[in-house]
mmCIF file of C-alpha atoms in Angstrom:
data_model
loop_
_atom_site.group_PDB
_atom_site.id
_atom_site.type_symbol
_atom_site.label_atom_id
_atom_site.label_comp_id
_atom_site.label_asym_id
_atom_site.label_seq_id
_atom_site.Cartn_x
_atom_site.Cartn_y
_atom_site.Cartn_z
ATOM 1 C CA UNK T 1 -0.320 -0.111 -0.342
ATOM 2 C CA UNK T 2 1.229 3.062 -1.131
ATOM 3 C CA UNK T 3 1.123 5.815 1.072
ATOM 4 C CA UNK T 4 0.586 9.837 0.252
ATOM 5 C CA UNK T 5 2.938 12.323 -0.530
ATOM 6 C CA UNK T 6 0.518 15.042 0.581
ATOM 7 C CA UNK T 7 -2.607 16.190 1.197
ATOM 8 C CA UNK T 8 -5.203 18.854 0.045
ATOM 9 C CA UNK T 9 -7.725 19.885 1.778
ATOM 10 C CA UNK T 10 -11.253 21.051 0.089
ATOM 11 C CA UNK T 11 -12.178 23.868 2.655
ATOM 12 C CA UNK T 12 -15.945 24.404 3.034
ATOM 13 C CA UNK T 13 -17.586 23.653 -0.302
ATOM 14 C CA UNK T 14 -21.704 23.879 -0.796
ATOM 15 C CA UNK T 15 -23.937 21.372 -1.840
ATOM 16 C CA UNK T 16 -27.273 22.158 -2.878
ATOM 17 C CA UNK T 17 -29.848 20.038 -3.495
ATOM 18 C CA UNK T 18 -27.891 16.681 -2.831
ATOM 19 C CA UNK T 19 -29.925 13.613 -2.880
ATOM 20 C CA UNK T 20 -29.969 12.397 0.465
ATOM 21 C CA UNK T 21 -31.671 8.778 -0.198
ATOM 22 C CA UNK T 22 -28.961 7.871 -2.468
ATOM 23 C CA UNK T 23 -28.008 4.333 -0.515
ATOM 24 C CA UNK T 24 -29.464 2.411 2.203
ATOM 25 C CA UNK T 25 -25.628 2.590 3.688
ATOM 26 C CA UNK T 26 -25.701 6.873 4.118
ATOM 27 C CA UNK T 27 -29.939 7.359 4.350
ATOM 28 C CA UNK T 28 -29.779 10.113 4.836
ATOM 29 C CA UNK T 29 -26.401 11.641 3.367
ATOM 30 C CA UNK T 30 -25.356 11.397 0.194
ATOM 31 C CA UNK T 31 -23.382 8.089 -1.054
ATOM 32 C CA UNK T 32 -19.563 8.687 -0.260
ATOM 33 C CA UNK T 33 -18.882 7.348 -4.133
ATOM 34 C CA UNK T 34 -20.166 10.316 -5.458
ATOM 35 C CA UNK T 35 -17.661 12.138 -3.673
ATOM 36 C CA UNK T 36 -15.173 9.519 -4.537
ATOM 37 C CA UNK T 37 -15.952 9.681 -8.207
ATOM 38 C CA UNK T 38 -15.507 13.333 -7.944
ATOM 39 C CA UNK T 39 -11.951 13.755 -7.081
ATOM 40 C CA UNK T 40 -11.796 10.364 -9.542
ATOM 41 C CA UNK T 41 -12.695 13.043 -11.983
ATOM 42 C CA UNK T 42 -10.609 16.089 -11.200
ATOM 43 C CA UNK T 43 -7.593 13.030 -11.263
ATOM 44 C CA UNK T 44 -7.554 12.136 -14.904
ATOM 45 C CA UNK T 45 -8.585 16.035 -16.038
ATOM 46 C CA UNK T 46 -5.497 17.309 -13.362
ATOM 47 C CA UNK T 47 -3.413 14.618 -15.879
ATOM 48 C CA UNK T 48 -3.324 17.144 -18.550
ATOM 49 C CA UNK T 49 -1.479 19.443 -15.940
ATOM 50 C CA UNK T 50 0.309 17.417 -13.978
ATOM 51 C CA UNK T 51 1.227 13.851 -15.656
ATOM 52 C CA UNK T 52 3.488 13.072 -12.234
ATOM 53 C CA UNK T 53 0.888 13.768 -9.744
ATOM 54 C CA UNK T 54 -2.091 11.764 -8.942
ATOM 55 C CA UNK T 55 -4.826 12.357 -6.354
ATOM 56 C CA UNK T 56 -6.662 8.970 -4.708
ATOM 57 C CA UNK T 57 -9.020 8.641 -1.547
ATOM 58 C CA UNK T 58 -10.937 11.317 -0.159
ATOM 59 C CA UNK T 59 -12.354 11.962 3.277
ATOM 60 C CA UNK T 60 -15.634 13.742 4.260
ATOM 61 C CA UNK T 61 -16.568 15.815 7.175
ATOM 62 C CA UNK T 62 -19.590 17.629 6.778
ATOM 63 C CA UNK T 63 -19.944 20.589 8.834
ATOM 64 C CA UNK T 64 -23.254 22.111 8.532
ATOM 65 C CA UNK T 65 -26.656 20.300 6.777
ATOM 66 C CA UNK T 66 -29.863 21.300 6.727
ATOM 67 C CA UNK T 67 -32.095 18.544 5.479
ATOM 68 C CA UNK T 68 -35.011 19.471 2.954
ATOM 69 C CA UNK T 69 -38.441 18.374 4.989
ATOM 70 C CA UNK T 70 -41.402 18.456 6.181
ATOM 71 C CA UNK T 71 -42.540 19.077 9.772
ATOM 72 C CA UNK T 72 -44.079 17.023 11.946
ATOM 73 C CA UNK T 73 -47.092 14.877 10.946
ATOM 74 C CA UNK T 74 -49.289 12.629 12.844
ATOM 75 C CA UNK T 75 -46.803 9.969 11.766
ATOM 76 C CA UNK T 76 -44.214 10.487 12.106
ATOM 77 C CA UNK T 77 -41.035 13.537 14.127
ATOM 78 C CA UNK T 78 -39.639 14.773 10.351
ATOM 79 C CA UNK T 79 -40.321 14.067 6.420
ATOM 80 C CA UNK T 80 -38.550 14.132 2.754
ATOM 81 C CA UNK T 81 -40.397 16.287 0.634
ATOM 82 C CA UNK T 82 -43.265 14.760 -1.669
ATOM 83 C CA UNK T 83 -42.984 16.088 -4.904
ATOM 84 C CA UNK T 84 -45.483 14.508 -7.783
ATOM 85 C CA UNK T 85 -44.173 14.555 -11.427
ATOM 86 C CA UNK T 86 -45.543 16.319 -14.087
ATOM 87 C CA UNK T 87 -48.144 14.501 -16.237
ATOM 88 C CA UNK T 88 -48.116 10.670 -17.874
ATOM 89 C CA UNK T 89 -48.276 11.150 -21.778
ATOM 90 C CA UNK T 90 -52.081 9.855 -21.826
ATOM 91 C CA UNK T 91 -52.299 12.951 -19.325
ATOM 92 C CA UNK T 92 -52.709 10.859 -15.985
ATOM 93 C CA UNK T 93 -51.654 11.925 -13.251
ATOM 94 C CA UNK T 94 -48.093 10.624 -11.778
ATOM 95 C CA UNK T 95 -47.444 8.685 -8.868
ATOM 96 C CA UNK T 96 -46.592 10.825 -5.821
ATOM 97 C CA UNK T 97 -42.063 10.212 -5.151
ATOM 98 C CA UNK T 98 -40.542 11.042 -2.036
ATOM 99 C CA UNK T 99 -37.441 13.226 -2.739
ATOM 100 C CA UNK T 100 -34.311 13.691 0.042
ATOM 101 C CA UNK T 101 -32.662 16.103 -0.771
ATOM 102 C CA UNK T 102 -30.195 17.920 1.782
ATOM 103 C CA UNK T 103 -28.015 21.031 1.419
ATOM 104 C CA UNK T 104 -24.035 20.883 2.975
ATOM 105 C CA UNK T 105 -21.323 22.411 3.897
ATOM 106 C CA UNK T 106 -18.199 19.825 3.722
ATOM 107 C CA UNK T 107 -14.710 19.982 4.022
ATOM 108 C CA UNK T 108 -12.689 16.872 1.804
ATOM 109 C CA UNK T 109 -8.976 16.117 2.822
ATOM 110 C CA UNK T 110 -7.839 14.309 -0.609
ATOM 111 C CA UNK T 111 -4.567 12.166 -1.357
ATOM 112 C CA UNK T 112 -2.047 12.943 -3.626
ATOM 113 C CA UNK T 113 0.464 10.519 -4.550
ATOM 114 C CA UNK T 114 3.754 12.387 -7.144
ATOM 115 C CA UNK T 115 6.808 12.145 -8.590
ATOM 116 C CA UNK T 116 9.814 12.883 -6.433
ATOM 117 C CA UNK T 117 10.432 15.650 -8.748
ATOM 118 C CA UNK T 118 7.025 16.849 -8.896
ATOM 119 C CA UNK T 119 7.353 16.842 -4.705
ATOM 120 C CA UNK T 120 10.943 18.904 -4.120
ATOM 121 C CA UNK T 121 8.293 20.971 -6.772
ATOM 122 C CA UNK T 122 6.554 21.327 -5.160
ATOM 123 C CA UNK T 123 8.031 22.164 -2.218
ATOM 124 C CA UNK T 124 8.421 25.436 -3.549
ATOM 125 C CA UNK T 125 5.108 28.021 -2.437
ATOM 126 C CA UNK T 126 4.476 29.343 -5.723
ATOM 127 C CA UNK T 127 4.187 26.256 -7.400
ATOM 128 C CA UNK T 128 2.246 23.994 -4.633
ATOM 129 C CA UNK T 129 0.047 27.484 -5.015
ATOM 130 C CA UNK T 130 0.387 27.217 -8.186
ATOM 131 C CA UNK T 131 -0.827 23.673 -7.982
ATOM 132 C CA UNK T 132 -3.281 23.991 -5.511
ATOM 133 C CA UNK T 133 -5.352 27.625 -7.757
ATOM 134 C CA UNK T 134 -5.035 25.210 -10.348
ATOM 135 C CA UNK T 135 -6.970 22.447 -8.897
ATOM 136 C CA UNK T 136 -9.505 24.342 -7.022
ATOM 137 C CA UNK T 137 -10.334 25.916 -10.797
ATOM 138 C CA UNK T 138 -10.583 22.412 -12.006
#
């Protein structure tokens, strides 16, 4: 197992209307595979500018969340918002679907694996700032 050369912190990321019913393991919070997939995509995009480095695992830290739900009913304390889909082609009403949505304020900590030459290059503050700014833009 390789060890990360350093870690990147993406701080204060706001996500609006994320899916809160995305898996049975993370009911009430977006699936972790979504965050891993986003970092994987970022790693692929950064290869054009920085082929000497790639991104590894990701840790998610949730600072604040707001579940979009309805207040108490006689059956439960809270329920997710219910939406009705548009009419069907036949003109019949579509079924009501429970949508679990959530607003999040998160931090991501990402492993960075780099070649030795690139690590030496990143030890210079200007190069490290350029690398971080490029990833933030991506």
